[in-house]
Tab-separated table of N, CA and C in Angstrom:
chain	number	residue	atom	x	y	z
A	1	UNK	N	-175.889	-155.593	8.346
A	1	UNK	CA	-176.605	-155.224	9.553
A	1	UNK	C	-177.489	-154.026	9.248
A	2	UNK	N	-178.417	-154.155	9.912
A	2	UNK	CA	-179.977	-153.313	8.986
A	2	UNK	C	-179.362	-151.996	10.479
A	3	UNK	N	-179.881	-150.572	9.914
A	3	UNK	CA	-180.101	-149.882	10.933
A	3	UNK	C	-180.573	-149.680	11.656
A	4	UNK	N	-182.061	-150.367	11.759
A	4	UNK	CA	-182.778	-150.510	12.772
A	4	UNK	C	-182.886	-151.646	13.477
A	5	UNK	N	-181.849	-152.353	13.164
A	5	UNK	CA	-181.820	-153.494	13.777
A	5	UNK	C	-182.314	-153.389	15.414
A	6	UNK	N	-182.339	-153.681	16.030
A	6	UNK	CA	-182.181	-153.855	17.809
A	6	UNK	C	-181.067	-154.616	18.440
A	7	UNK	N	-180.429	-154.676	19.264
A	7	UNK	CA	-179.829	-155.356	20.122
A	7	UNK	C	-180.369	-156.307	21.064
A	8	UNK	N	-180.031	-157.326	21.591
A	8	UNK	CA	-181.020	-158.030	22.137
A	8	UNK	C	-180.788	-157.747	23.355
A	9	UNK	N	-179.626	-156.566	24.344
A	9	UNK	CA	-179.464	-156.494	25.327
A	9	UNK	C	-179.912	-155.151	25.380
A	10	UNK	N	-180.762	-154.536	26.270
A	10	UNK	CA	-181.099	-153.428	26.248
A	10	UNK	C	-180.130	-152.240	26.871
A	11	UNK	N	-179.188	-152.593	27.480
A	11	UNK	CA	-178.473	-151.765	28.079
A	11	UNK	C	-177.072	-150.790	27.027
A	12	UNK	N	-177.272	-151.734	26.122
A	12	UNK	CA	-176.256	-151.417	24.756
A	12	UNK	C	-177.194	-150.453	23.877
A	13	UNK	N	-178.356	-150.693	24.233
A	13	UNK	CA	-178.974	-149.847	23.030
A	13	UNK	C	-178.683	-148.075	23.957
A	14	UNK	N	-178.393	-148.408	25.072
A	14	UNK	CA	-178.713	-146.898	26.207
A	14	UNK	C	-176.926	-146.752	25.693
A	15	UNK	N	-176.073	-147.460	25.393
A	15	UNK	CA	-174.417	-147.182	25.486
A	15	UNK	C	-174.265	-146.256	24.774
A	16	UNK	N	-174.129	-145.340	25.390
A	16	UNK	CA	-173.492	-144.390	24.257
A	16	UNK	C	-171.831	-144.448	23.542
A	17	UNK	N	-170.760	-144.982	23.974
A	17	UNK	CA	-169.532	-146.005	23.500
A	17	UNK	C	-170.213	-146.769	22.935
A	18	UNK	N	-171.509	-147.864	22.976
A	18	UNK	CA	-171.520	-148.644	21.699
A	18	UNK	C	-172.067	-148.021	20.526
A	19	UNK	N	-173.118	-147.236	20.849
A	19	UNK	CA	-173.815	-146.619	19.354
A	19	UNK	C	-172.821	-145.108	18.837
A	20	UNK	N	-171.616	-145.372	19.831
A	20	UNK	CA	-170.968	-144.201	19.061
A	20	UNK	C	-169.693	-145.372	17.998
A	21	UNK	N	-169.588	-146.323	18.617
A	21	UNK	CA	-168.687	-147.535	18.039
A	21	UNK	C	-169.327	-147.805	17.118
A	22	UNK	N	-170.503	-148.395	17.211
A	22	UNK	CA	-171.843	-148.736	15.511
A	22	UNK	C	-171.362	-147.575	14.914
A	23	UNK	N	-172.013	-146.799	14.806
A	23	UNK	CA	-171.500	-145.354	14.499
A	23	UNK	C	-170.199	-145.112	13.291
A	24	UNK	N	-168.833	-145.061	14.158
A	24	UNK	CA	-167.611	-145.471	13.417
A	24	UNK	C	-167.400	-146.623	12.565
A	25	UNK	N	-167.695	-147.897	12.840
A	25	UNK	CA	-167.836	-149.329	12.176
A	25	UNK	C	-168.656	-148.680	10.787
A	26	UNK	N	-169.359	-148.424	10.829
A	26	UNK	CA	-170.716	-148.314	9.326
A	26	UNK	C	-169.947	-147.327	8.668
A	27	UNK	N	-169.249	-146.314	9.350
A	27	UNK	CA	-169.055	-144.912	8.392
A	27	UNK	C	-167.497	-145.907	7.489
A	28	UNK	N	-166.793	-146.429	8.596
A	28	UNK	CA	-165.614	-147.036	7.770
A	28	UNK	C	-166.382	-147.727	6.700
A	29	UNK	N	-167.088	-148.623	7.213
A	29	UNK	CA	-167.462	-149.735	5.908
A	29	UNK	C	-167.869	-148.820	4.462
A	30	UNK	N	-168.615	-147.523	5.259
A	30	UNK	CA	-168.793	-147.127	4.037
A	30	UNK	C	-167.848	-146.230	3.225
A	31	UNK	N	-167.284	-145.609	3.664
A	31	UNK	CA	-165.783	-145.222	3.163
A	31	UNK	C	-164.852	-146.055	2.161
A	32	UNK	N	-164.642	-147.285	2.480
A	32	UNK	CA	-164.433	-148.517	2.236
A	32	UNK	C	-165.039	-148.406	0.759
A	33	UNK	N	-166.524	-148.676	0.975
A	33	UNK	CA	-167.047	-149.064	-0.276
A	33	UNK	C	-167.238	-148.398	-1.029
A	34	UNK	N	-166.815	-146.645	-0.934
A	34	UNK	CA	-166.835	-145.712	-1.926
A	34	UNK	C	-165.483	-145.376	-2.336
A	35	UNK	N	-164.702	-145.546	-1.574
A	35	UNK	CA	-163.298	-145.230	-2.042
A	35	UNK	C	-162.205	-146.799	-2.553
A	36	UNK	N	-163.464	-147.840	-2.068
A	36	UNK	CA	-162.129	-149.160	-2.795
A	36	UNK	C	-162.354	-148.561	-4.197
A	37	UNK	N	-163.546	-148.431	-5.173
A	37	UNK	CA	-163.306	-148.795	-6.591
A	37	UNK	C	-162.149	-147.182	-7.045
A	38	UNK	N	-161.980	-146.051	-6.213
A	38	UNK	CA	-160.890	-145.320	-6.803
A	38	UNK	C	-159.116	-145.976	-6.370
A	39	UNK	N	-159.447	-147.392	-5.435
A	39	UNK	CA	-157.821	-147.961	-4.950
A	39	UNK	C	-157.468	-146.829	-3.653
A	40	UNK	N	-158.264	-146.860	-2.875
A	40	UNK	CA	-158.374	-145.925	-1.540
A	40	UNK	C	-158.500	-146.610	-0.826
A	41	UNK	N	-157.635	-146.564	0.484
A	41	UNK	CA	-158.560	-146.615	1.713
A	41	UNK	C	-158.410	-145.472	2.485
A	42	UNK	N	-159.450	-145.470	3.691
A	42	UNK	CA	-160.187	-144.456	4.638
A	42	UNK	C	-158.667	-143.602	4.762
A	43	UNK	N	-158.032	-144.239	5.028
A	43	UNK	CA	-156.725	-143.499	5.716
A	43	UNK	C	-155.505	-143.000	4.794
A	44	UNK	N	-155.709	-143.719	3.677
A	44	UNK	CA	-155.381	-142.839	2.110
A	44	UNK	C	-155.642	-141.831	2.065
A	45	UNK	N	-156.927	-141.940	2.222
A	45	UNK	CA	-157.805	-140.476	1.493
A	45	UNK	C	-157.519	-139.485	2.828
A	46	UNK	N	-157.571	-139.888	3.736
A	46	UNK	CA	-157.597	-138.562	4.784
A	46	UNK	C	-155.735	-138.311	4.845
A	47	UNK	N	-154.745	-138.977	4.179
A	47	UNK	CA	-153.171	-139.034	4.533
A	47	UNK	C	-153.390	-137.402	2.987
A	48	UNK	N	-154.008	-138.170	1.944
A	48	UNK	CA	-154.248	-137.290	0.491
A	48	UNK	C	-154.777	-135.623	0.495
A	49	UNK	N	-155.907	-135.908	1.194
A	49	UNK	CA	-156.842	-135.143	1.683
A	49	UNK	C	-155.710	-133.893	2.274
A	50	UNK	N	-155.165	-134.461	3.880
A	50	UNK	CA	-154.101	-133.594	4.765
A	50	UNK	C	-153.578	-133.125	3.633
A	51	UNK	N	-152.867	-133.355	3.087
A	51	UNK	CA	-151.579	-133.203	2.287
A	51	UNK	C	-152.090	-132.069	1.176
A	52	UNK	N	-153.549	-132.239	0.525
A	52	UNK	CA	-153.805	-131.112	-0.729
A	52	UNK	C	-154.732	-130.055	0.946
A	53	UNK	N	-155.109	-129.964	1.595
A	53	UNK	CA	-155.586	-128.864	2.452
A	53	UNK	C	-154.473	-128.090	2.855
A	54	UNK	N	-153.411	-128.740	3.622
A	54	UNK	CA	-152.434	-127.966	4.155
A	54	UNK	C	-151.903	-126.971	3.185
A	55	UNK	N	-151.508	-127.796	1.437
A	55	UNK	CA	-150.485	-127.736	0.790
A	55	UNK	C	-151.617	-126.404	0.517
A	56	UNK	N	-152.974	-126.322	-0.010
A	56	UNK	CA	-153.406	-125.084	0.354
A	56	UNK	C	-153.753	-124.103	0.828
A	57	UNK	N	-153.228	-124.460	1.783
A	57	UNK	CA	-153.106	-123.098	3.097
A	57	UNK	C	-151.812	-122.862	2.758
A	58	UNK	N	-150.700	-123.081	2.191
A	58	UNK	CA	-149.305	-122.362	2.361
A	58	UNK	C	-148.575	-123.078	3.060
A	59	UNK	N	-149.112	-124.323	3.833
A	59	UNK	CA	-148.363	-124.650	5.044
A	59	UNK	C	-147.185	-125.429	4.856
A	60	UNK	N	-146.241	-125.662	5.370
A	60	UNK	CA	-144.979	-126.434	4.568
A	60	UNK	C	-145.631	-128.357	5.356
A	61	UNK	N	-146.060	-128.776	4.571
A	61	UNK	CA	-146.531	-129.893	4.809
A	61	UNK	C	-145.204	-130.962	5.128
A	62	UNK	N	-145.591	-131.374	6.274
A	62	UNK	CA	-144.629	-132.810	6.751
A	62	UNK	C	-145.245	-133.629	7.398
A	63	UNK	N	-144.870	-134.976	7.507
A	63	UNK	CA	-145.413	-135.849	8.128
A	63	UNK	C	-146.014	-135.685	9.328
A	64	UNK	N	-145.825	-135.348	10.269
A	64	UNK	CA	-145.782	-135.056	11.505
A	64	UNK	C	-146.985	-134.075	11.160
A	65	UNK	N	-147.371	-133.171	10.692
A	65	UNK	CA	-148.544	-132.014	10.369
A	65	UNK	C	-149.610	-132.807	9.922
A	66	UNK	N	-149.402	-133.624	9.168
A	66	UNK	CA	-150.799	-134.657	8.482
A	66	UNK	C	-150.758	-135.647	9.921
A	67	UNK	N	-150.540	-135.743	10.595
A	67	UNK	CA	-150.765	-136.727	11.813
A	67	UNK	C	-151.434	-135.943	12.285
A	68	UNK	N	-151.258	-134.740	12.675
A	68	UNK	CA	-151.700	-133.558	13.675
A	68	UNK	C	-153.243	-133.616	12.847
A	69	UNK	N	-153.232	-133.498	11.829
A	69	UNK	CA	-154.283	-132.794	11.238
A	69	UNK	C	-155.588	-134.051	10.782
A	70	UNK	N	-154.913	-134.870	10.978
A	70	UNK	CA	-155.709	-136.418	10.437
A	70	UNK	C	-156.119	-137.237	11.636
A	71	UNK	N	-155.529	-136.487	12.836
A	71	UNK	CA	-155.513	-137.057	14.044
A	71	UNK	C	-154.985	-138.561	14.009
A	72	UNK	N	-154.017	-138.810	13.504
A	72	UNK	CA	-153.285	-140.500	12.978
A	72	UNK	C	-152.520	-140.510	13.557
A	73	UNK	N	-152.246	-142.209	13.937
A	73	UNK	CA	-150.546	-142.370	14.361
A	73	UNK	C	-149.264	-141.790	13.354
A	74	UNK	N	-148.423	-142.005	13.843
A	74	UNK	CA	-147.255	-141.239	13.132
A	74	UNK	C	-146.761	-142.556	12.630
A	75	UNK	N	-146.577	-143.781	13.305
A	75	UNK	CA	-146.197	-145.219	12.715
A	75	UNK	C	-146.820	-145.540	11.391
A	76	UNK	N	-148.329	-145.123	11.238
A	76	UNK	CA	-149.173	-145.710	10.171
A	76	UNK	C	-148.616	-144.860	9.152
A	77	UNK	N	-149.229	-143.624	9.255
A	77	UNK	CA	-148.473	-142.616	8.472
A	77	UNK	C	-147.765	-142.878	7.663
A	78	UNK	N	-146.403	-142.847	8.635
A	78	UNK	CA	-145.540	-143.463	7.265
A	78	UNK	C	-145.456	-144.370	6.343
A	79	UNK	N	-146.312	-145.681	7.254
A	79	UNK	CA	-146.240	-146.753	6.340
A	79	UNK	C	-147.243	-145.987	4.786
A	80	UNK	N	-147.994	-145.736	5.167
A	80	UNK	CA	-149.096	-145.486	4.267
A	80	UNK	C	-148.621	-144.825	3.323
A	81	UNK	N	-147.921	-143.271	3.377
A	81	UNK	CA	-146.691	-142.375	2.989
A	81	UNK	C	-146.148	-143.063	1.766
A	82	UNK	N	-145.418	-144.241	2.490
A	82	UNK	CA	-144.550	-144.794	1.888
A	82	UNK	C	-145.057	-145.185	0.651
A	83	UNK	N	-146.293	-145.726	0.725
A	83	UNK	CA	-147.194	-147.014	-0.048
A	83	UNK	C	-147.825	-145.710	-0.993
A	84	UNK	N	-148.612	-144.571	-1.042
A	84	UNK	CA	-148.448	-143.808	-1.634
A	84	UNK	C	-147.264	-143.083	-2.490
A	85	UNK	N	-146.533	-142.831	-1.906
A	85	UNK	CA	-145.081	-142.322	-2.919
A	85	UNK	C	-144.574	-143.998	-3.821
A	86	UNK	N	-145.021	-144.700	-3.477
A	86	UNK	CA	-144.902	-145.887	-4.568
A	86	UNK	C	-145.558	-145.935	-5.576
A	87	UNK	N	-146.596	-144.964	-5.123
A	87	UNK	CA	-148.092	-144.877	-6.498
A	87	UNK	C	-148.049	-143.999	-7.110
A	88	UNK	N	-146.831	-143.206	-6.410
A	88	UNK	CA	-146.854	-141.600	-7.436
A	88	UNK	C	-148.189	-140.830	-7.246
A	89	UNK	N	-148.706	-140.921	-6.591
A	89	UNK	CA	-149.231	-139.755	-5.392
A	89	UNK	C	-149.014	-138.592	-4.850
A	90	UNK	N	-148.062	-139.166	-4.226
A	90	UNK	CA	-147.521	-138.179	-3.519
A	90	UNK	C	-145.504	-138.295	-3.790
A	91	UNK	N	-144.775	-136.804	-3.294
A	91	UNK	CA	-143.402	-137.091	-2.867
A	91	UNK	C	-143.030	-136.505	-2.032
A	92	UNK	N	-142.111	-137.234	-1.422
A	92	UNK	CA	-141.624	-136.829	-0.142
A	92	UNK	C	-140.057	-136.363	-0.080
A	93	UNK	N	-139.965	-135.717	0.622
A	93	UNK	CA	-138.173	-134.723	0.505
A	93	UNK	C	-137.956	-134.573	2.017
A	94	UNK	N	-136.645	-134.721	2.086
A	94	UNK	CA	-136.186	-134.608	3.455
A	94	UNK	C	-136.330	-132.986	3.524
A	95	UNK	N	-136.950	-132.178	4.909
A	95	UNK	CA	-137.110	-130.953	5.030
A	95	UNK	C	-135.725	-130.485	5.170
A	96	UNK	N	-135.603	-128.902	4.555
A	96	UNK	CA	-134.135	-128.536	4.902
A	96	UNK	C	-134.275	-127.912	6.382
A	97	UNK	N	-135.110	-127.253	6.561
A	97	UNK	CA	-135.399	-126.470	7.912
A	97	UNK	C	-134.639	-127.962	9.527
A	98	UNK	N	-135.480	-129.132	8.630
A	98	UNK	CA	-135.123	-129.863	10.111
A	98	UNK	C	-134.879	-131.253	9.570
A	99	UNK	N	-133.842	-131.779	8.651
A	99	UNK	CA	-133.420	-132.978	8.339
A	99	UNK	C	-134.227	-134.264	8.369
A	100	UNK	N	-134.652	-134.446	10.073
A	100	UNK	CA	-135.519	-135.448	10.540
A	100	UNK	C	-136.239	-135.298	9.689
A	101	UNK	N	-137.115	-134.504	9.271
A	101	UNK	CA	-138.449	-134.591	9.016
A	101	UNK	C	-138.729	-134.327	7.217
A	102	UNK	N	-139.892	-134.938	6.814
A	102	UNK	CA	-139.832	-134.976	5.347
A	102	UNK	C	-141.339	-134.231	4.783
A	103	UNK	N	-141.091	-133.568	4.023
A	103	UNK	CA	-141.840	-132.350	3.719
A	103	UNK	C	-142.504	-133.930	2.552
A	104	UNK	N	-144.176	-133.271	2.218
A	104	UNK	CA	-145.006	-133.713	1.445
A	104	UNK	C	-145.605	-133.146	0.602
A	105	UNK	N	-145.409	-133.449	-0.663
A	105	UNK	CA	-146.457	-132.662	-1.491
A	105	UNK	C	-147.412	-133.917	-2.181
A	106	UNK	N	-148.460	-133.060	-3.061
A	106	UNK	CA	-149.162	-134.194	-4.014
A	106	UNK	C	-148.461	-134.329	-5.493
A	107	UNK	N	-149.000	-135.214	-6.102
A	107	UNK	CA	-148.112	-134.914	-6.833
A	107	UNK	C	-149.473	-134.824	-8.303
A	108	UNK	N	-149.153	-134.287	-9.263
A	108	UNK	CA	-150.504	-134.199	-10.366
A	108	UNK	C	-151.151	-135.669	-10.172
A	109	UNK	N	-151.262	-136.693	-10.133
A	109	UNK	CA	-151.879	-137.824	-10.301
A	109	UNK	C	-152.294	-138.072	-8.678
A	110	UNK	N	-151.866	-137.087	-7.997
A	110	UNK	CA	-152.282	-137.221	-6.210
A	110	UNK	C	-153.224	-136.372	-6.542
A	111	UNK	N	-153.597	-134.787	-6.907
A	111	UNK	CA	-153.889	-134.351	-7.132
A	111	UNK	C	-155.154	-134.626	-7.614
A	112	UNK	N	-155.204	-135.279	-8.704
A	112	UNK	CA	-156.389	-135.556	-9.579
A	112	UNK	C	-157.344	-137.173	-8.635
A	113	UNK	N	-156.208	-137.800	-7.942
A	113	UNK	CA	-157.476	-138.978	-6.982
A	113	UNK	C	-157.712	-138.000	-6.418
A	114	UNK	N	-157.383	-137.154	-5.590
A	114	UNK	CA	-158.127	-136.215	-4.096
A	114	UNK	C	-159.019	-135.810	-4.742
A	115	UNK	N	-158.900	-135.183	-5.813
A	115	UNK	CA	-160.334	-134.526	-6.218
A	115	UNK	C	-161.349	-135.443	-6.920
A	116	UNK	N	-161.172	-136.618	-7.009
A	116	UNK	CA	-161.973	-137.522	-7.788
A	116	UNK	C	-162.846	-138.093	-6.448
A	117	UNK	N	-161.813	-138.674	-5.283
A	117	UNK	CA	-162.365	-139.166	-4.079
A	117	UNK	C	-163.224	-138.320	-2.988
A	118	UNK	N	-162.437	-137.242	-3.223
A	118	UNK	CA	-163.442	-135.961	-2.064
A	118	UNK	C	-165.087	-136.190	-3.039
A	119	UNK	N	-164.842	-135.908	-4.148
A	119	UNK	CA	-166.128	-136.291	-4.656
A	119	UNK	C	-167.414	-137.351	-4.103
A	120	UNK	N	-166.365	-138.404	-4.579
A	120	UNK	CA	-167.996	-139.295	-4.065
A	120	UNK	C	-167.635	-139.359	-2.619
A	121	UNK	N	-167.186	-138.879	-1.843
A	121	UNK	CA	-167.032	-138.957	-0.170
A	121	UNK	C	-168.038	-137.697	0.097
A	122	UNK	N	-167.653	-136.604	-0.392
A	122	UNK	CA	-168.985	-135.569	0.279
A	122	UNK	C	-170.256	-136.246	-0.451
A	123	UNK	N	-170.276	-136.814	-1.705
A	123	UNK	CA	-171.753	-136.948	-2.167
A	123	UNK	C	-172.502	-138.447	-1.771
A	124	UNK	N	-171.638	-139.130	-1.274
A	124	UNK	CA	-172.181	-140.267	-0.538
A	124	UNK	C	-172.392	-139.541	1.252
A	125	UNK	N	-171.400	-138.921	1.408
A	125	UNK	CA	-171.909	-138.339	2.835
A	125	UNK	C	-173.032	-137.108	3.204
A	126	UNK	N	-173.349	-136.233	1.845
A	126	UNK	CA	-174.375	-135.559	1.464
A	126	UNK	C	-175.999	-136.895	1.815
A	127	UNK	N	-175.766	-137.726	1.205
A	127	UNK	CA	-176.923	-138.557	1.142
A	127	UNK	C	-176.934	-139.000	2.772
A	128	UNK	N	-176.224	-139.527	3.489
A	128	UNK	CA	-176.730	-140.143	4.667
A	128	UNK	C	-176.706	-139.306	5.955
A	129	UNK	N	-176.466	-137.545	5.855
A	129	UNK	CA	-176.479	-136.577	6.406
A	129	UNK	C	-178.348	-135.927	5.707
A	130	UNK	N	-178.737	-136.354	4.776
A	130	UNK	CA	-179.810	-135.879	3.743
A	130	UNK	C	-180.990	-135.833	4.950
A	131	UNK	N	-181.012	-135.475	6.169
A	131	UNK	CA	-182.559	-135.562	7.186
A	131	UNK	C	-182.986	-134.484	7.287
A	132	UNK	N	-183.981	-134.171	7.842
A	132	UNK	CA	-185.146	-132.728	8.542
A	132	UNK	C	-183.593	-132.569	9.314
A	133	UNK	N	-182.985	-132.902	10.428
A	133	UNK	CA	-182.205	-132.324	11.064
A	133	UNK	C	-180.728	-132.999	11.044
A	134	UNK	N	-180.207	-133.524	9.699
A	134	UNK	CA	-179.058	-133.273	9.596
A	134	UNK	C	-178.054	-132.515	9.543
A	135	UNK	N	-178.124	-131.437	9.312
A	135	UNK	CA	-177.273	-130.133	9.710
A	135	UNK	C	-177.371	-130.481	11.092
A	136	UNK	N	-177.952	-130.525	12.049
A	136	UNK	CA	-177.833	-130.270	13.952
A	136	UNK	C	-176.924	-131.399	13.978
A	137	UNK	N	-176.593	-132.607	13.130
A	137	UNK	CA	-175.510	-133.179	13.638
A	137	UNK	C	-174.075	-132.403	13.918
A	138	UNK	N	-173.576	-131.663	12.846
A	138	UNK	CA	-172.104	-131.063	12.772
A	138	UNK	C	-171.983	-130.676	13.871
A	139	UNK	N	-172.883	-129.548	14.780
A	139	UNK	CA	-172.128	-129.284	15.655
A	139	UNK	C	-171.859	-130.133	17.202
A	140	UNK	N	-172.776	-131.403	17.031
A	140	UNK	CA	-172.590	-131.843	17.624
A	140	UNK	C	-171.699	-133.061	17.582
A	141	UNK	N	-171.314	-133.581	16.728
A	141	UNK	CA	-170.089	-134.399	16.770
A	141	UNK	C	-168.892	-133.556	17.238
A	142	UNK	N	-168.938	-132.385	16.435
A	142	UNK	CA	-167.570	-131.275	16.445
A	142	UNK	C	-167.553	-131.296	18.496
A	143	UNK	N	-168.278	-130.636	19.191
A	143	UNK	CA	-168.783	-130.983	20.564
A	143	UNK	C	-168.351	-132.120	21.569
A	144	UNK	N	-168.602	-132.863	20.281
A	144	UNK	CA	-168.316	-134.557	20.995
A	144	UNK	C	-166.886	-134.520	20.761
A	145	UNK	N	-166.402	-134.610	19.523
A	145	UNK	CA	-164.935	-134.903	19.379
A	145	UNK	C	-164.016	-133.588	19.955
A	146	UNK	N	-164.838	-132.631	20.486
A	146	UNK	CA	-163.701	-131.651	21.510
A	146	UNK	C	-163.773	-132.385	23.038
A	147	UNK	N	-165.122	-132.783	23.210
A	147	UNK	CA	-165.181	-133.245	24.629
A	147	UNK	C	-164.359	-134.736	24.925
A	148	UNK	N	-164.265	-135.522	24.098
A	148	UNK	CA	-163.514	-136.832	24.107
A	148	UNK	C	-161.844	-136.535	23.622
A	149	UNK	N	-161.759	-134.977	22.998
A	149	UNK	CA	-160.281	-135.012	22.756
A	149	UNK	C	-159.593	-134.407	24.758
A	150	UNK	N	-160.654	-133.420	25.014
A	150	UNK	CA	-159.768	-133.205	26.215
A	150	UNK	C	-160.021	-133.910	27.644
A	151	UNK	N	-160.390	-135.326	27.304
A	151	UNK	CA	-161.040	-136.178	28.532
A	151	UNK	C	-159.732	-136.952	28.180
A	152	UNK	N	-158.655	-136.573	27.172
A	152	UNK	CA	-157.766	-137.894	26.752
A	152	UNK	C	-156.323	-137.093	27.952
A	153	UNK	N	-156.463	-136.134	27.959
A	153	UNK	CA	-155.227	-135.462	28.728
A	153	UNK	C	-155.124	-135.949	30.370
């Protein structure tokens, strides 16, 4: 689907839910197509991602914190979790502070995809941010995704 395509209904081209939906659809696909050839998907990399940010802030990383921070279900999570600590990625330890819950780290070979994948993710997202006024996007998504987080309460 070309970007300038048109819609043939004009009232979709005014939607702001659909061209914010186009929007999400293209960025996955392209996520997708920069992170399949490292064995990623979108929600890999942002489960990977959580996990080496927190783990550098100091923060005692657990499941439940990479949900918070990835804005993810807690169901997927784990599955994903799981499917990672199978790849040696990542490992997971039951927290001592609170039993329930299982502390995350990366692990050197987690380590070395995050930094391989953050790569071509900022430099493929460098290119389609590349306009006269791409910078004026940031603060306005940031804007958008505060105004659609507290319209959810």
């Amino acid at each position: 689907m070309s970007g300038t395509k048109k819609t043939r209904l004009p009232d979709l081209d005014q939607s702001h839910g659909y061209q914010l939906w186009r929007a999400n659809n293209a960025m996955q696909r392209i996520l997708r197509r920069v992170l399949d050839p490292l064995g990623l998907t979108p929600v890999q990399f942002i489960v990977l991602a959580a996990i080496g940010r927190l783990e550098d802030a100091g923060a005692l990383v657990t499941q439940i914190e990479v949900c918070r921070f990835g804005d993810l279900d807690e169901n997927m999570v784990s599955q994903v979790v799981r499917g990672l600590e199978r790849r040696h990625l990542l490992e997971r330890h039951v927290c001592m502070e609170d039993r329930r819950a299982y502390v995350l780290s990366l692990t050197d070979a987690g380590e070395e995809m995050i930094c391989g994948a953050r790569a071509v993710v900022r430099k493929r997202m460098a290119q389609i941010f590349d306009w006269p006024d791409g910078e004026a996007v940031l603060p306005l998504l940031r804007s958008l995704a505060e105004r659609l987080e507290a319209t959810e309460e």
